[in-house]
Amino acid sequence: MKKAYLTAALLLGLYSSSLAKGSHQEPDEKATIQQRAVVLTRAMATKMRLDEGQYLKLKQLNVRWLTEMEALKQDGSTTISALDENASAMQAQYESEMLALLYPAQQQIYRHLENTRMAFRAE
């Protein structure tokens, strides 16, 4: 569970850092999932040096993940513990699929970024 939240924080951190840099496509609060996925994927592609094929696959994965997370937020009939379990399972699946797209050196960069975020949050 803790890892799911930390990974989500990492992804949101990458997303927000790309917004802070003033990217050309800064989505507003009502940005579509597609726009949010593009910004997130570009940030990740820059940090992890993805090739074009990886970029396209990761963008599709990000669109799916953001869509599933949005649907999970909208589901008001689920208990908090069930939401936590679902979010954790979705996050684990996302991370597994994302890591499968990356080369070993890129996986190391991702893990380094994740560890840096965890250390920053622990302070």
PDB file of C-alpha atoms in Angstrom:
ATOM      1  CA  MET A   1       0.000   0.000   0.000  1.00  0.00           C
ATOM      2  CA  LYS A   2       2.758   2.394   1.011  1.00  0.00           C
ATOM      3  CA  LYS A   3       4.650   1.608  -2.184  1.00  0.00           C
ATOM      4  CA  ALA A   4       1.557   2.341  -4.285  1.00  0.00           C
ATOM      5  CA  TYR A   5       1.208   5.779  -2.748  1.00  0.00           C
ATOM      6  CA  LEU A   6       4.889   6.492  -3.157  1.00  0.00           C
ATOM      7  CA  THR A   7       4.838   5.466  -6.806  1.00  0.00           C
ATOM      8  CA  ALA A   8       1.777   7.619  -7.378  1.00  0.00           C
ATOM      9  CA  ALA A   9       3.604  10.478  -5.672  1.00  0.00           C
ATOM     10  CA  LEU A  10       6.606   9.927  -7.952  1.00  0.00           C
ATOM     11  CA  LEU A  11       4.445  10.031 -11.051  1.00  0.00           C
ATOM     12  CA  LEU A  12       2.598  13.090  -9.853  1.00  0.00           C
ATOM     13  CA  GLY A  13       5.934  14.670  -8.997  1.00  0.00           C
ATOM     14  CA  LEU A  14       7.189  14.071 -12.509  1.00  0.00           C
ATOM     15  CA  TYR A  15       3.914  15.456 -13.827  1.00  0.00           C
ATOM     16  CA  SER A  16       4.074  18.578 -11.668  1.00  0.00           C
ATOM     17  CA  SER A  17       7.775  19.166 -12.358  1.00  0.00           C
ATOM     18  CA  SER A  18       7.045  19.217 -16.066  1.00  0.00           C
ATOM     19  CA  LEU A  19       4.303  21.763 -15.430  1.00  0.00           C
ATOM     20  CA  ALA A  20       6.645  23.882 -13.334  1.00  0.00           C
ATOM     21  CA  LYS A  21       9.143  24.004 -16.172  1.00  0.00           C
ATOM     22  CA  GLY A  22       6.502  25.736 -18.287  1.00  0.00           C
ATOM     23  CA  SER A  23       5.952  23.118 -20.942  1.00  0.00           C
ATOM     24  CA  HIS A  24       4.195  24.255 -24.087  1.00  0.00           C
ATOM     25  CA  GLN A  25       1.099  22.214 -23.294  1.00  0.00           C
ATOM     26  CA  GLU A  26       0.317  23.178 -19.722  1.00  0.00           C
ATOM     27  CA  PRO A  27      -3.018  21.575 -18.958  1.00  0.00           C
ATOM     28  CA  ASP A  28      -5.349  23.499 -16.695  1.00  0.00           C
ATOM     29  CA  GLU A  29      -7.342  21.964 -13.866  1.00  0.00           C
ATOM     30  CA  LYS A  30      -9.882  20.580 -16.324  1.00  0.00           C
ATOM     31  CA  ALA A  31      -7.301  18.973 -18.583  1.00  0.00           C
ATOM     32  CA  THR A  32      -8.381  15.817 -20.266  1.00  0.00           C
ATOM     33  CA  ILE A  33      -6.862  12.510 -19.360  1.00  0.00           C
ATOM     34  CA  GLN A  34      -5.160  12.494 -22.751  1.00  0.00           C
ATOM     35  CA  GLN A  35      -3.495  15.860 -22.077  1.00  0.00           C
ATOM     36  CA  ARG A  36      -2.437  14.818 -18.583  1.00  0.00           C
ATOM     37  CA  ALA A  37      -1.001  11.577 -19.979  1.00  0.00           C
ATOM     38  CA  VAL A  38       1.012  13.490 -22.591  1.00  0.00           C
ATOM     39  CA  VAL A  39       2.511  15.823 -19.979  1.00  0.00           C
ATOM     40  CA  LEU A  40       3.261  12.939 -17.608  1.00  0.00           C
ATOM     41  CA  THR A  41       4.768  10.790 -20.355  1.00  0.00           C
ATOM     42  CA  ARG A  42       6.940  13.621 -21.662  1.00  0.00           C
ATOM     43  CA  ALA A  43       8.308  14.245 -18.186  1.00  0.00           C
ATOM     44  CA  MET A  44       9.050  10.559 -17.709  1.00  0.00           C
ATOM     45  CA  ALA A  45      10.561  10.287 -21.201  1.00  0.00           C
ATOM     46  CA  THR A  46      12.911  13.160 -20.481  1.00  0.00           C
ATOM     47  CA  LYS A  47      14.014  11.864 -17.088  1.00  0.00           C
ATOM     48  CA  MET A  48      14.408   8.230 -18.182  1.00  0.00           C
ATOM     49  CA  ARG A  49      15.572   8.885 -21.768  1.00  0.00           C
ATOM     50  CA  LEU A  50      12.905   6.819 -23.518  1.00  0.00           C
ATOM     51  CA  ASP A  51      13.010   6.029 -27.213  1.00  0.00           C
ATOM     52  CA  GLU A  52       9.971   6.715 -29.402  1.00  0.00           C
ATOM     53  CA  GLY A  53       8.537   3.200 -29.136  1.00  0.00           C
ATOM     54  CA  GLN A  54       8.814   3.267 -25.360  1.00  0.00           C
ATOM     55  CA  TYR A  55       7.242   6.727 -25.307  1.00  0.00           C
ATOM     56  CA  LEU A  56       4.210   5.547 -27.263  1.00  0.00           C
ATOM     57  CA  LYS A  57       3.721   2.442 -25.119  1.00  0.00           C
ATOM     58  CA  LEU A  58       4.155   4.416 -21.905  1.00  0.00           C
ATOM     59  CA  LYS A  59       1.687   7.045 -23.096  1.00  0.00           C
ATOM     60  CA  GLN A  60      -0.934   4.343 -23.711  1.00  0.00           C
ATOM     61  CA  LEU A  61      -0.198   2.892 -20.282  1.00  0.00           C
ATOM     62  CA  ASN A  62      -0.501   6.327 -18.659  1.00  0.00           C
ATOM     63  CA  VAL A  63      -3.825   6.995 -20.389  1.00  0.00           C
ATOM     64  CA  ARG A  64      -5.161   3.674 -19.149  1.00  0.00           C
ATOM     65  CA  TRP A  65      -3.820   4.208 -15.631  1.00  0.00           C
ATOM     66  CA  LEU A  66      -5.205   7.752 -15.362  1.00  0.00           C
ATOM     67  CA  THR A  67      -8.561   6.562 -16.693  1.00  0.00           C
ATOM     68  CA  GLU A  68      -8.715   3.725 -14.168  1.00  0.00           C
ATOM     69  CA  MET A  69      -7.684   6.014 -11.308  1.00  0.00           C
ATOM     70  CA  GLU A  70     -10.328   8.559 -12.308  1.00  0.00           C
ATOM     71  CA  ALA A  71     -12.971   5.828 -12.443  1.00  0.00           C
ATOM     72  CA  LEU A  72     -11.876   4.640  -9.019  1.00  0.00           C
ATOM     73  CA  LYS A  73     -12.250   8.172  -7.622  1.00  0.00           C
ATOM     74  CA  GLN A  74     -15.730   8.455  -9.131  1.00  0.00           C
ATOM     75  CA  ASP A  75     -16.934   5.186  -7.606  1.00  0.00           C
ATOM     76  CA  GLY A  76     -18.730   6.349  -4.482  1.00  0.00           C
ATOM     77  CA  SER A  77     -20.139   2.959  -3.546  1.00  0.00           C
ATOM     78  CA  THR A  78     -16.836   1.455  -2.427  1.00  0.00           C
ATOM     79  CA  THR A  79     -15.479   1.529   1.115  1.00  0.00           C
ATOM     80  CA  ILE A  80     -12.198   3.271   1.897  1.00  0.00           C
ATOM     81  CA  SER A  81     -10.405  -0.014   2.530  1.00  0.00           C
ATOM     82  CA  ALA A  82     -11.662  -1.403  -0.783  1.00  0.00           C
ATOM     83  CA  LEU A  83     -10.541   1.794  -2.544  1.00  0.00           C
ATOM     84  CA  ASP A  84      -7.099   1.427  -0.975  1.00  0.00           C
ATOM     85  CA  GLU A  85      -6.874  -2.200  -2.077  1.00  0.00           C
ATOM     86  CA  ASN A  86      -8.019  -1.380  -5.604  1.00  0.00           C
ATOM     87  CA  ALA A  87      -5.646   1.576  -5.882  1.00  0.00           C
ATOM     88  CA  SER A  88      -2.789  -0.535  -4.585  1.00  0.00           C
ATOM     89  CA  ALA A  89      -3.505  -3.340  -7.050  1.00  0.00           C
ATOM     90  CA  MET A  90      -3.822  -0.884  -9.942  1.00  0.00           C
ATOM     91  CA  GLN A  91      -0.585   0.822  -8.955  1.00  0.00           C
ATOM     92  CA  ALA A  92       1.292  -2.473  -8.725  1.00  0.00           C
ATOM     93  CA  GLN A  93       0.005  -3.490 -12.161  1.00  0.00           C
ATOM     94  CA  TYR A  94       0.968  -0.104 -13.611  1.00  0.00           C
ATOM     95  CA  GLU A  95       4.460  -0.238 -12.155  1.00  0.00           C
ATOM     96  CA  SER A  96       4.992  -3.798 -13.362  1.00  0.00           C
ATOM     97  CA  GLU A  97       3.937  -2.928 -16.917  1.00  0.00           C
ATOM     98  CA  MET A  98       5.950   0.288 -16.909  1.00  0.00           C
ATOM     99  CA  LEU A  99       9.119  -1.436 -15.715  1.00  0.00           C
ATOM    100  CA  ALA A 100       8.664  -4.084 -18.420  1.00  0.00           C
ATOM    101  CA  LEU A 101       8.909  -1.281 -21.016  1.00  0.00           C
ATOM    102  CA  LEU A 102      12.209   0.015 -19.687  1.00  0.00           C
ATOM    103  CA  TYR A 103      15.762  -1.091 -20.330  1.00  0.00           C
ATOM    104  CA  PRO A 104      17.826  -1.974 -17.228  1.00  0.00           C
ATOM    105  CA  ALA A 105      19.575   1.418 -17.143  1.00  0.00           C
ATOM    106  CA  GLN A 106      16.219   3.181 -17.375  1.00  0.00           C
ATOM    107  CA  GLN A 107      14.845   1.001 -14.589  1.00  0.00           C
ATOM    108  CA  GLN A 108      17.759   2.153 -12.428  1.00  0.00           C
ATOM    109  CA  ILE A 109      16.928   5.784 -13.185  1.00  0.00           C
ATOM    110  CA  TYR A 110      13.288   5.143 -12.256  1.00  0.00           C
ATOM    111  CA  ARG A 111      14.263   3.433  -9.005  1.00  0.00           C
ATOM    112  CA  HIS A 112      16.660   6.262  -8.185  1.00  0.00           C
ATOM    113  CA  LEU A 113      13.893   8.815  -8.754  1.00  0.00           C
ATOM    114  CA  GLU A 114      11.517   6.754  -6.638  1.00  0.00           C
ATOM    115  CA  ASN A 115      14.061   6.425  -3.813  1.00  0.00           C
ATOM    116  CA  THR A 116      14.789  10.159  -3.965  1.00  0.00           C
ATOM    117  CA  ARG A 117      11.075  10.920  -3.641  1.00  0.00           C
ATOM    118  CA  MET A 118      10.731   8.479  -0.730  1.00  0.00           C
ATOM    119  CA  ALA A 119      13.690  10.061   1.073  1.00  0.00           C
ATOM    120  CA  PHE A 120      12.278  13.526   0.467  1.00  0.00           C
ATOM    121  CA  ARG A 121       8.860  12.528   1.854  1.00  0.00           C
ATOM    122  CA  ALA A 122      10.419  10.933   4.934  1.00  0.00           C
ATOM    123  CA  GLU A 123      12.004  14.209   6.064  1.00  0.00           C
TER     124      GLU A 123
END
